[in-house]
XYZ file of C-alpha atoms in Angstrom:
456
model
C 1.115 -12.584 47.444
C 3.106 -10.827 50.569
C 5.112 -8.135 49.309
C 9.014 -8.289 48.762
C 10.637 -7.073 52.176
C 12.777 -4.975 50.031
C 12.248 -3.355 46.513
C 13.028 -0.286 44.610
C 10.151 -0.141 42.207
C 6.814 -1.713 41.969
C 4.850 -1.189 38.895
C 0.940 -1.496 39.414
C -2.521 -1.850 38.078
C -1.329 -2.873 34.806
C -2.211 -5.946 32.712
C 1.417 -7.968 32.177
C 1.384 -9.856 28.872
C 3.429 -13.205 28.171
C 4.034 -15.336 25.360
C 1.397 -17.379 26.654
C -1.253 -15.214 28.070
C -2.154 -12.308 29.744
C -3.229 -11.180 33.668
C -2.969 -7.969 35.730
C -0.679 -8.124 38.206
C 2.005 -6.329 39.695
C 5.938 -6.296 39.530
C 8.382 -6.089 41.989
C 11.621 -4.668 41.321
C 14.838 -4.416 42.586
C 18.677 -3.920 41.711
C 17.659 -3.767 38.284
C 15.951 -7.527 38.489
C 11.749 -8.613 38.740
C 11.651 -10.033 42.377
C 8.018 -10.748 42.136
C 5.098 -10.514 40.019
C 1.696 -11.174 41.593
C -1.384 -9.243 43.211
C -0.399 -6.259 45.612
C 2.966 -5.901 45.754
C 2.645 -2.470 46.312
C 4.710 -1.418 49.983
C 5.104 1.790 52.047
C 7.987 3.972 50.967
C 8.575 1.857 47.793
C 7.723 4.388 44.277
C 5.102 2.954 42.383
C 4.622 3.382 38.192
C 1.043 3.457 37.649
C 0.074 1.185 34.628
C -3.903 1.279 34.711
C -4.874 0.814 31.654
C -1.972 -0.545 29.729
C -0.184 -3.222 28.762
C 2.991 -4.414 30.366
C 5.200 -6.229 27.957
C 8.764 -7.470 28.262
C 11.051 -5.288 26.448
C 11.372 -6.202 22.845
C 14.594 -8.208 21.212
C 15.101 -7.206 17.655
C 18.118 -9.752 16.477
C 18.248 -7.905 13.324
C 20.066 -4.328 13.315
C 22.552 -2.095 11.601
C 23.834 0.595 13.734
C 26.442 1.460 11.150
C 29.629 1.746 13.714
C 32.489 1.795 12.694
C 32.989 3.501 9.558
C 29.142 4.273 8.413
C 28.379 6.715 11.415
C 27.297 9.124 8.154
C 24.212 6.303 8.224
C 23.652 6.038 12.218
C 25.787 5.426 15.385
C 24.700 3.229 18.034
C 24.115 6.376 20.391
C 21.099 7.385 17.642
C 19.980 3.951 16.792
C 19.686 2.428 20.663
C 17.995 5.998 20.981
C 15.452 4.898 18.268
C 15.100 1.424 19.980
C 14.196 2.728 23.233
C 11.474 5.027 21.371
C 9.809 1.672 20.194
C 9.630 0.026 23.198
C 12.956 -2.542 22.265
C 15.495 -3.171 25.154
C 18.152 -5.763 23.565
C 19.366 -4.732 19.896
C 21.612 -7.246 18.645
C 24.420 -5.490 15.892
C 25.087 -7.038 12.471
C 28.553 -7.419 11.368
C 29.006 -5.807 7.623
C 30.387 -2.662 9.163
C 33.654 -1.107 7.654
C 35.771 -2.532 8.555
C 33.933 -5.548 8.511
C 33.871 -7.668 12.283
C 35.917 -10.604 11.000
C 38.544 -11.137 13.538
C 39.097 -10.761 17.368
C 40.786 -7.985 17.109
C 38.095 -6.039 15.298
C 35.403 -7.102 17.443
C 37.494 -5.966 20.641
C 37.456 -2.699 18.828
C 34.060 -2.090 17.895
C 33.021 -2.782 21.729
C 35.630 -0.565 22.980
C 33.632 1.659 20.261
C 30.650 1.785 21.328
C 29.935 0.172 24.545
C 29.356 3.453 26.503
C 27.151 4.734 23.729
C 24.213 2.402 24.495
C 20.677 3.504 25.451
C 19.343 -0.186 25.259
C 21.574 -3.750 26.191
C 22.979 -5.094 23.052
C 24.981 -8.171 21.629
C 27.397 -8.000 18.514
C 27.412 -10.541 15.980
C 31.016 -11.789 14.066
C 31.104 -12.504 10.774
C 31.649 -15.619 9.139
C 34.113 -14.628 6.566
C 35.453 -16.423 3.550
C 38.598 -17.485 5.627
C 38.199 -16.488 9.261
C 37.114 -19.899 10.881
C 40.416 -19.682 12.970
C 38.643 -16.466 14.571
C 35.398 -17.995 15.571
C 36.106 -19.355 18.772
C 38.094 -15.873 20.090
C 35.248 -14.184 19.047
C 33.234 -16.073 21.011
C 35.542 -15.796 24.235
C 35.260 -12.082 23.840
C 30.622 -12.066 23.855
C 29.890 -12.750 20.369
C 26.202 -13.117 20.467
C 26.615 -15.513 17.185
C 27.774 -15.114 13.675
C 26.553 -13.706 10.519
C 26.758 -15.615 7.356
C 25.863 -13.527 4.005
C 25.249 -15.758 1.197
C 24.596 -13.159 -1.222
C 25.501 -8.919 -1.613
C 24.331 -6.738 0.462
C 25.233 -3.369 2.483
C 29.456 -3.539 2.608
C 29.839 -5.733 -0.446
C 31.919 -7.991 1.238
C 33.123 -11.143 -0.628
C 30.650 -14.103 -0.076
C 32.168 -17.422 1.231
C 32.885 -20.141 -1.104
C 31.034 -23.673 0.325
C 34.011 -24.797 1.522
C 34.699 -21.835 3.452
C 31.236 -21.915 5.089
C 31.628 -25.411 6.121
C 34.582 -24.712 7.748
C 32.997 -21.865 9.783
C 29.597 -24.176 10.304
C 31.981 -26.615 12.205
C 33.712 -23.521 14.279
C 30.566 -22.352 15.401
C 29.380 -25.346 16.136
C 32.023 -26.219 18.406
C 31.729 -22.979 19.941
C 28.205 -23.368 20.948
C 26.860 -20.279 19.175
C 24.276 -19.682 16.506
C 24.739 -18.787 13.073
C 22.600 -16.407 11.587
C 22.040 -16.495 7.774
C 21.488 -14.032 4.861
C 20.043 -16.748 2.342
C 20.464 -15.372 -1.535
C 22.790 -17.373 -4.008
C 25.131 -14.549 -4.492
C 26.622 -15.998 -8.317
C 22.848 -16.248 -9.831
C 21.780 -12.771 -8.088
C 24.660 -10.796 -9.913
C 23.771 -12.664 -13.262
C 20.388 -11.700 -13.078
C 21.536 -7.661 -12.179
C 23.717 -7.739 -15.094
C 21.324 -9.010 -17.222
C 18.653 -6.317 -16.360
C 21.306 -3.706 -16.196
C 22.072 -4.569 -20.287
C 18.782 -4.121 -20.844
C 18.422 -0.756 -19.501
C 16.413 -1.375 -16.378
C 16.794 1.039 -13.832
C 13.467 0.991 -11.936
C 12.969 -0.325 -8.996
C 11.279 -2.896 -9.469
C 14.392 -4.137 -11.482
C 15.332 -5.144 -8.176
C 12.459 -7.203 -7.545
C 13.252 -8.813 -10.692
C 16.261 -9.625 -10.488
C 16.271 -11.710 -7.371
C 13.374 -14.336 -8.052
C 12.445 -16.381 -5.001
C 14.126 -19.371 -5.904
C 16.958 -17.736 -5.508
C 16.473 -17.863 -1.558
C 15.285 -21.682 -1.881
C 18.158 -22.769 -3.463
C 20.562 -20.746 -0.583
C 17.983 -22.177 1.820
C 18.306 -25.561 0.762
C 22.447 -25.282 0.593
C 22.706 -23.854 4.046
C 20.142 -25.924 6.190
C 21.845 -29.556 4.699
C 25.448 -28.050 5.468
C 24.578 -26.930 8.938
C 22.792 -30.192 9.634
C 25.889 -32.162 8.361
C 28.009 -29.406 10.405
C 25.944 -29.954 13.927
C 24.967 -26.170 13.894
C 22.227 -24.070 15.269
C 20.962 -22.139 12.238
C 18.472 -19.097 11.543
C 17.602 -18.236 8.566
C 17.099 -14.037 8.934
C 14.611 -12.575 7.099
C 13.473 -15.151 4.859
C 11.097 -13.687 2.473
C 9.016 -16.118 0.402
C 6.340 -18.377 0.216
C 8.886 -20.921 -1.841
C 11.207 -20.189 0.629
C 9.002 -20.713 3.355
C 7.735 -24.273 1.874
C 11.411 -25.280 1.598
C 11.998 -24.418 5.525
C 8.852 -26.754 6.332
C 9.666 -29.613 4.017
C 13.462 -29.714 5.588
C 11.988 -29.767 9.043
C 9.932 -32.244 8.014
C 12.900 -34.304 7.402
C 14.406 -33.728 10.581
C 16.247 -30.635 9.891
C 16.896 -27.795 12.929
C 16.337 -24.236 11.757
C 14.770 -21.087 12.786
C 12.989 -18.507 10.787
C 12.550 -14.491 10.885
C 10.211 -12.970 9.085
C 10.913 -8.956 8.769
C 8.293 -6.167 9.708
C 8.779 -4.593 6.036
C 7.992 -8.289 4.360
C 4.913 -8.775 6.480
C 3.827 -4.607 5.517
C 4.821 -3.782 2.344
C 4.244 -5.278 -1.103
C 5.306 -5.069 -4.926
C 2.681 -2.491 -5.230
C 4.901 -0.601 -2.716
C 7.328 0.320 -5.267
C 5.070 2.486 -7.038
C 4.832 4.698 -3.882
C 8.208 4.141 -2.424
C 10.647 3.791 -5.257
C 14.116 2.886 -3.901
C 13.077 3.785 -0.443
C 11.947 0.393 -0.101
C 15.050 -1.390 -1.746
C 15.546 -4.163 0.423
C 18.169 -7.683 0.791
C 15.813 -9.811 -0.025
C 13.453 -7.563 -1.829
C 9.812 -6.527 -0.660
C 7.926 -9.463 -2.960
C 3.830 -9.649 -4.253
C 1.078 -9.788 -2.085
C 1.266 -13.473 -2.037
C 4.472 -13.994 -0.867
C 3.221 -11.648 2.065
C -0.157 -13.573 2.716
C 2.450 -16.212 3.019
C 4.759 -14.920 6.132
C 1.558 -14.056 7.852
C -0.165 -17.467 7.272
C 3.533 -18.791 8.769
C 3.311 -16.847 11.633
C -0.414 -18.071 12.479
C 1.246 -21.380 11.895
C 4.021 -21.131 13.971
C 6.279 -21.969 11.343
C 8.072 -18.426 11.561
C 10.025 -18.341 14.885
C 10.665 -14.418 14.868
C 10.109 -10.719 14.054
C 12.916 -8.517 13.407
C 13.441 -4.941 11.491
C 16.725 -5.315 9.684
C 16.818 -1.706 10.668
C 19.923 -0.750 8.158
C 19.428 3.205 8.433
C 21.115 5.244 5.014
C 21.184 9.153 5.042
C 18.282 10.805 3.442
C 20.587 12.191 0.468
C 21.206 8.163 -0.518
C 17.724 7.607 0.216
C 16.230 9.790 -2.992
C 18.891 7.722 -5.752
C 16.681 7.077 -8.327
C 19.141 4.500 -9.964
C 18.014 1.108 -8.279
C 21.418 -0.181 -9.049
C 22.963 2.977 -7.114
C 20.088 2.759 -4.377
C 21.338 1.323 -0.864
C 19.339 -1.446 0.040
C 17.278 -0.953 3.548
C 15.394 1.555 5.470
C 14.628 2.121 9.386
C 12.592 0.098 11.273
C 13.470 -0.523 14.890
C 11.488 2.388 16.428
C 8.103 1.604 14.801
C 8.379 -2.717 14.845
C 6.128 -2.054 17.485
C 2.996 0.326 16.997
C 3.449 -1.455 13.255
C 2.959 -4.860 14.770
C 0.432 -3.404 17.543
C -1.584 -2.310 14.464
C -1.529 -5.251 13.156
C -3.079 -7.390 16.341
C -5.816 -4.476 16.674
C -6.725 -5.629 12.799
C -6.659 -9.244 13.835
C -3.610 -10.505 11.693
C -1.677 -11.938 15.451
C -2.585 -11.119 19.183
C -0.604 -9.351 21.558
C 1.200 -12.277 23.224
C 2.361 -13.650 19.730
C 4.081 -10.685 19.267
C 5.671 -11.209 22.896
C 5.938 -14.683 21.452
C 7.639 -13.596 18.362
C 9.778 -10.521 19.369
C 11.124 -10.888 23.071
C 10.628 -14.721 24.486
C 11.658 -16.634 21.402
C 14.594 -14.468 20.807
C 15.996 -14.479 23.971
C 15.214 -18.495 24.300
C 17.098 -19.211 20.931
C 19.799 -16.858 21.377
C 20.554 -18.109 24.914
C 19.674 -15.012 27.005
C 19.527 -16.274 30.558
C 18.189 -13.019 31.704
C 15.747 -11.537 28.413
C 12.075 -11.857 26.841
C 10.216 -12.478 30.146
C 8.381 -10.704 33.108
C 9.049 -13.210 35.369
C 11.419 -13.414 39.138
C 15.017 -13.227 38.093
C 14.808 -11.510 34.732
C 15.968 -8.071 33.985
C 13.063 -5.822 34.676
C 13.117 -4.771 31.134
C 10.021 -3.752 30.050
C 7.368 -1.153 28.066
C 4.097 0.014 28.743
C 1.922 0.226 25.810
C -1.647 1.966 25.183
C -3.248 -0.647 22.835
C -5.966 1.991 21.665
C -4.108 4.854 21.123
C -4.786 6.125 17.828
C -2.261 8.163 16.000
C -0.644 9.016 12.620
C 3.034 8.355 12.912
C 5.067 11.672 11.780
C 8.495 10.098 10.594
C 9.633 14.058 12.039
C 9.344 12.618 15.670
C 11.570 9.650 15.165
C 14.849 9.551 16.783
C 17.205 7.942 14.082
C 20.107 10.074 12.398
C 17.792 10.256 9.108
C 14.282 9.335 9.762
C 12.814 9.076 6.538
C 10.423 5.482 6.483
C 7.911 4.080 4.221
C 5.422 4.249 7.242
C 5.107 8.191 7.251
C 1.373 9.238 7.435
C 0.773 5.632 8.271
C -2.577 5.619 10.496
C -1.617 3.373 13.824
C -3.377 1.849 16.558
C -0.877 0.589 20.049
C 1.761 3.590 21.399
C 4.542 2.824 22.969
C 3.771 4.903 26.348
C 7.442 4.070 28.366
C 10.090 2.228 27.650
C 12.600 0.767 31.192
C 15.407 -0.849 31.267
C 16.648 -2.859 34.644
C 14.092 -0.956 36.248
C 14.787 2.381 34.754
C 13.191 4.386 32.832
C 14.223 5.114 29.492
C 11.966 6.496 27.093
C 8.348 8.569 28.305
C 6.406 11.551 26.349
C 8.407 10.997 23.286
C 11.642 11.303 24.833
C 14.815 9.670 25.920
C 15.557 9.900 28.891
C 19.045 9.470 30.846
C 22.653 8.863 30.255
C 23.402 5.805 27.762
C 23.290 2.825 29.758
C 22.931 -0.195 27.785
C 25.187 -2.856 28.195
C 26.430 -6.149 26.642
C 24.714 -9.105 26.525
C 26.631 -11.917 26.570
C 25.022 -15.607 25.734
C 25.311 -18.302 27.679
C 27.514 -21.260 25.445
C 26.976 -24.991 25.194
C 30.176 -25.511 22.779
C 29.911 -29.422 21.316
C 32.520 -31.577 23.363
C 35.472 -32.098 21.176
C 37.105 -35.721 20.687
């Protein structure tokens, strides 16, 4: 291939990795966007990175974190959390809702991205929520770059009041017409607090309690609710971290039927087990909990399926004096996660559990592609040139110490790993080398493109 006449960065020698396959090859760079990728780009004058010897992946897209801004900044702030992302080799974080106050309204998501849009070390969207009577907001919110909405079915970080059916209907349709996804937190919220109360009168404070006291079909009945509404409501749905084999069995047999949904599976599901809790304790309390080793056999045999569309961390960061409550009905419920997806995941394909380009597959291209990122998830002309170079052999034990979160206490300390994130760019910049960020914040907001249903 000849060279670009003009270019401001050409990375070579290293071995670029799609969703689809792999092939050395060079990339050509410039104003932030891949001109070319091919053999010998390389040109006189033009800097080079030299990537003998590693892989070259598109920057990651987790659709699944909490960077705690507004009003939890005790927790993490998105200066510290995009930090973390651009440690693990992630380039597009996409920002739950269930902040304090929560992002409802127009008004409150102006606010948070006055907040924190020049705090950014990687791009990021910002979901709304889908609130028990904010349909009326939707399609501001989605004027304003609302990457899609958040729907929680049942309690988690926030405690904010889950919608009534008719109220999620109602904010199905808005969506819909708005041309923006709906992301969905699938637990039936009534039979969840029943079941905590009951345990609670008994005296159960372990934390496995927690386990116990949200069985799995407690996901397949909010999984079966939400996929026949949405369907009836002409909505693009995702089911986020769905967490069971029942649950999983219920997604197939709907799509079966016709039914459009996508599924995420999280890192912490597809890693940790009930056996976990011995360990852990109420490290690992998680929304849906971390479920037996079948359940887990289960999101893995989905993923060699391709019945689980995604990977995402749910990174939902707490402070390390929350972390030690030994109450599991005091205990916050998550842990961090979105600077060690990665070598977790990288780990994993050196085992044999997925390959390299599923995880491309599962945690830039698809992501991008369903959320409507015109510009994310590939190495190809006319994308960002967002991307990380990986050692797939390095061997290393990961020392939570070296992690760049506000609190960096994870289940994965001591953890033996094989696959380091090496350098992390983003629009043709680098990031994140030798353990450090690098640079001035710089992330900005991504922004989907809409296909809003035609209105009559």
């Amino acid at each position: 291939m000849t060279p670009p006449t003009t270019s401001d960065l050409v990375v070579t020698g290293g071995t670029v990795v799609s969703h689809d396959g792999r092939r050395r090859q060079d990339i050509a760079i410039r104003d932030g966007r891949i001109v070319a990728v091919g053999d010998d780009l390389a040109a006189a004058g033009v800097p080079t990175v030299d990537a003998t010897g590693l892989l070259v992946l598109p920057g990651l897209v987790d659709m699944h974190v909490h960077l705690r801004e507004p009003g939890m900044t005790e927790k993490e702030d998105f200066a510290s959390g995009t930090s973390a992302a651009a440690a693990g080799g992630v380039t597009t974080v996409v920002d739950m809702p269930n902040t304090k106050p929560p992002v409802a309204t127009a008004e409150r998501f102006r606010q948070k991205l006055d907040l924190v849009k020049n705090k950014a070390y990687v791009d990021f969207g910002l979901y709304g929520m889908l609130d028990h009577d904010n349909d009326h907001e939707i399609a501001a919110m989605a004027e304003l770059g609302a990457m899609g909405f958040k729907l929680f079915m049942g309690q988690t970080t926030g405690d904010n009041r889950c919608p009534n059916d008719a109220a999620i209907f109602r904010g199905l349709e808005a969506a819909a017409a708005a041309g923006l996804v709906v992301g969905v937190h699938a637990e039936n919220d009534h039979l969840l607090r029943m079941f905590g109360d009951r345990l609670q009168a008994c005296g159960r404070r372990d934390p496995r309690a927690h386990l116990d006291g949200r069985p799995d079909f407690v996901e397949v009945e909010a999984v079966t609710r939400i996929i026949t509404m949405a369907t009836e409501a002409k909505t693009e749905l995702h089911i986020h971290h769905l967490s069971s084999a029942a649950g999983l069995q219920r997604v197939m047999d709907l799509r079966a039927r016709g039914h459009r949904v996508t599924v995420e599976a999280l890192v912490s599901h597809l890693f940790l087990d009930e056996d976990a809790y011995d360990t852990y304790g109420n490290l690992i309390k998680l929304n849906p909990p971390i479920r037996p080793a079948a359940d887990v056999e289960a999101l893995w045999a989905g993923i060699g399926r391709g019945d689980v569309d995604i990977i995402a961390t749910d990174h939902a960061p707490h402070t390390a004096d929350e972390q030690k409550e030994d109450d599991v009905w005091k205990a916050y419920g998550g842990f961090i996660g979105v600077e060690t997806m990665l070598p977790l995941l990288l780990t994993a394909a050196a085992q044999g559990k997925l390959t390299v380009e599923d995880i491309v597959r599962l945690c830039s291209y698809t992501p991008a592609q369903r959320w409507s990122m015109s510009t994310k998830g590939q190495i190809s002309a006319g994308f960002d040139a967002d991307f990380v170079l990986v050692d797939p052999t390095a061997e290393f034990v990961l020392d939570q110490t070296s992690l760049h979160s506000k609190h960096n206490v994870t289940p994965y300390n001591e953890w033996p790993l094989t696959g380091a994130v090496v350098a992390t760019y983003l629009r043709g910049n680098l990031i994140f080398e030798k353990g450090e960020v690098i640079g001035a914040p710089a992330g900005r907001q991504v922004i989907p493109a809409r296909t809003p249903l035609a209105t009559h």
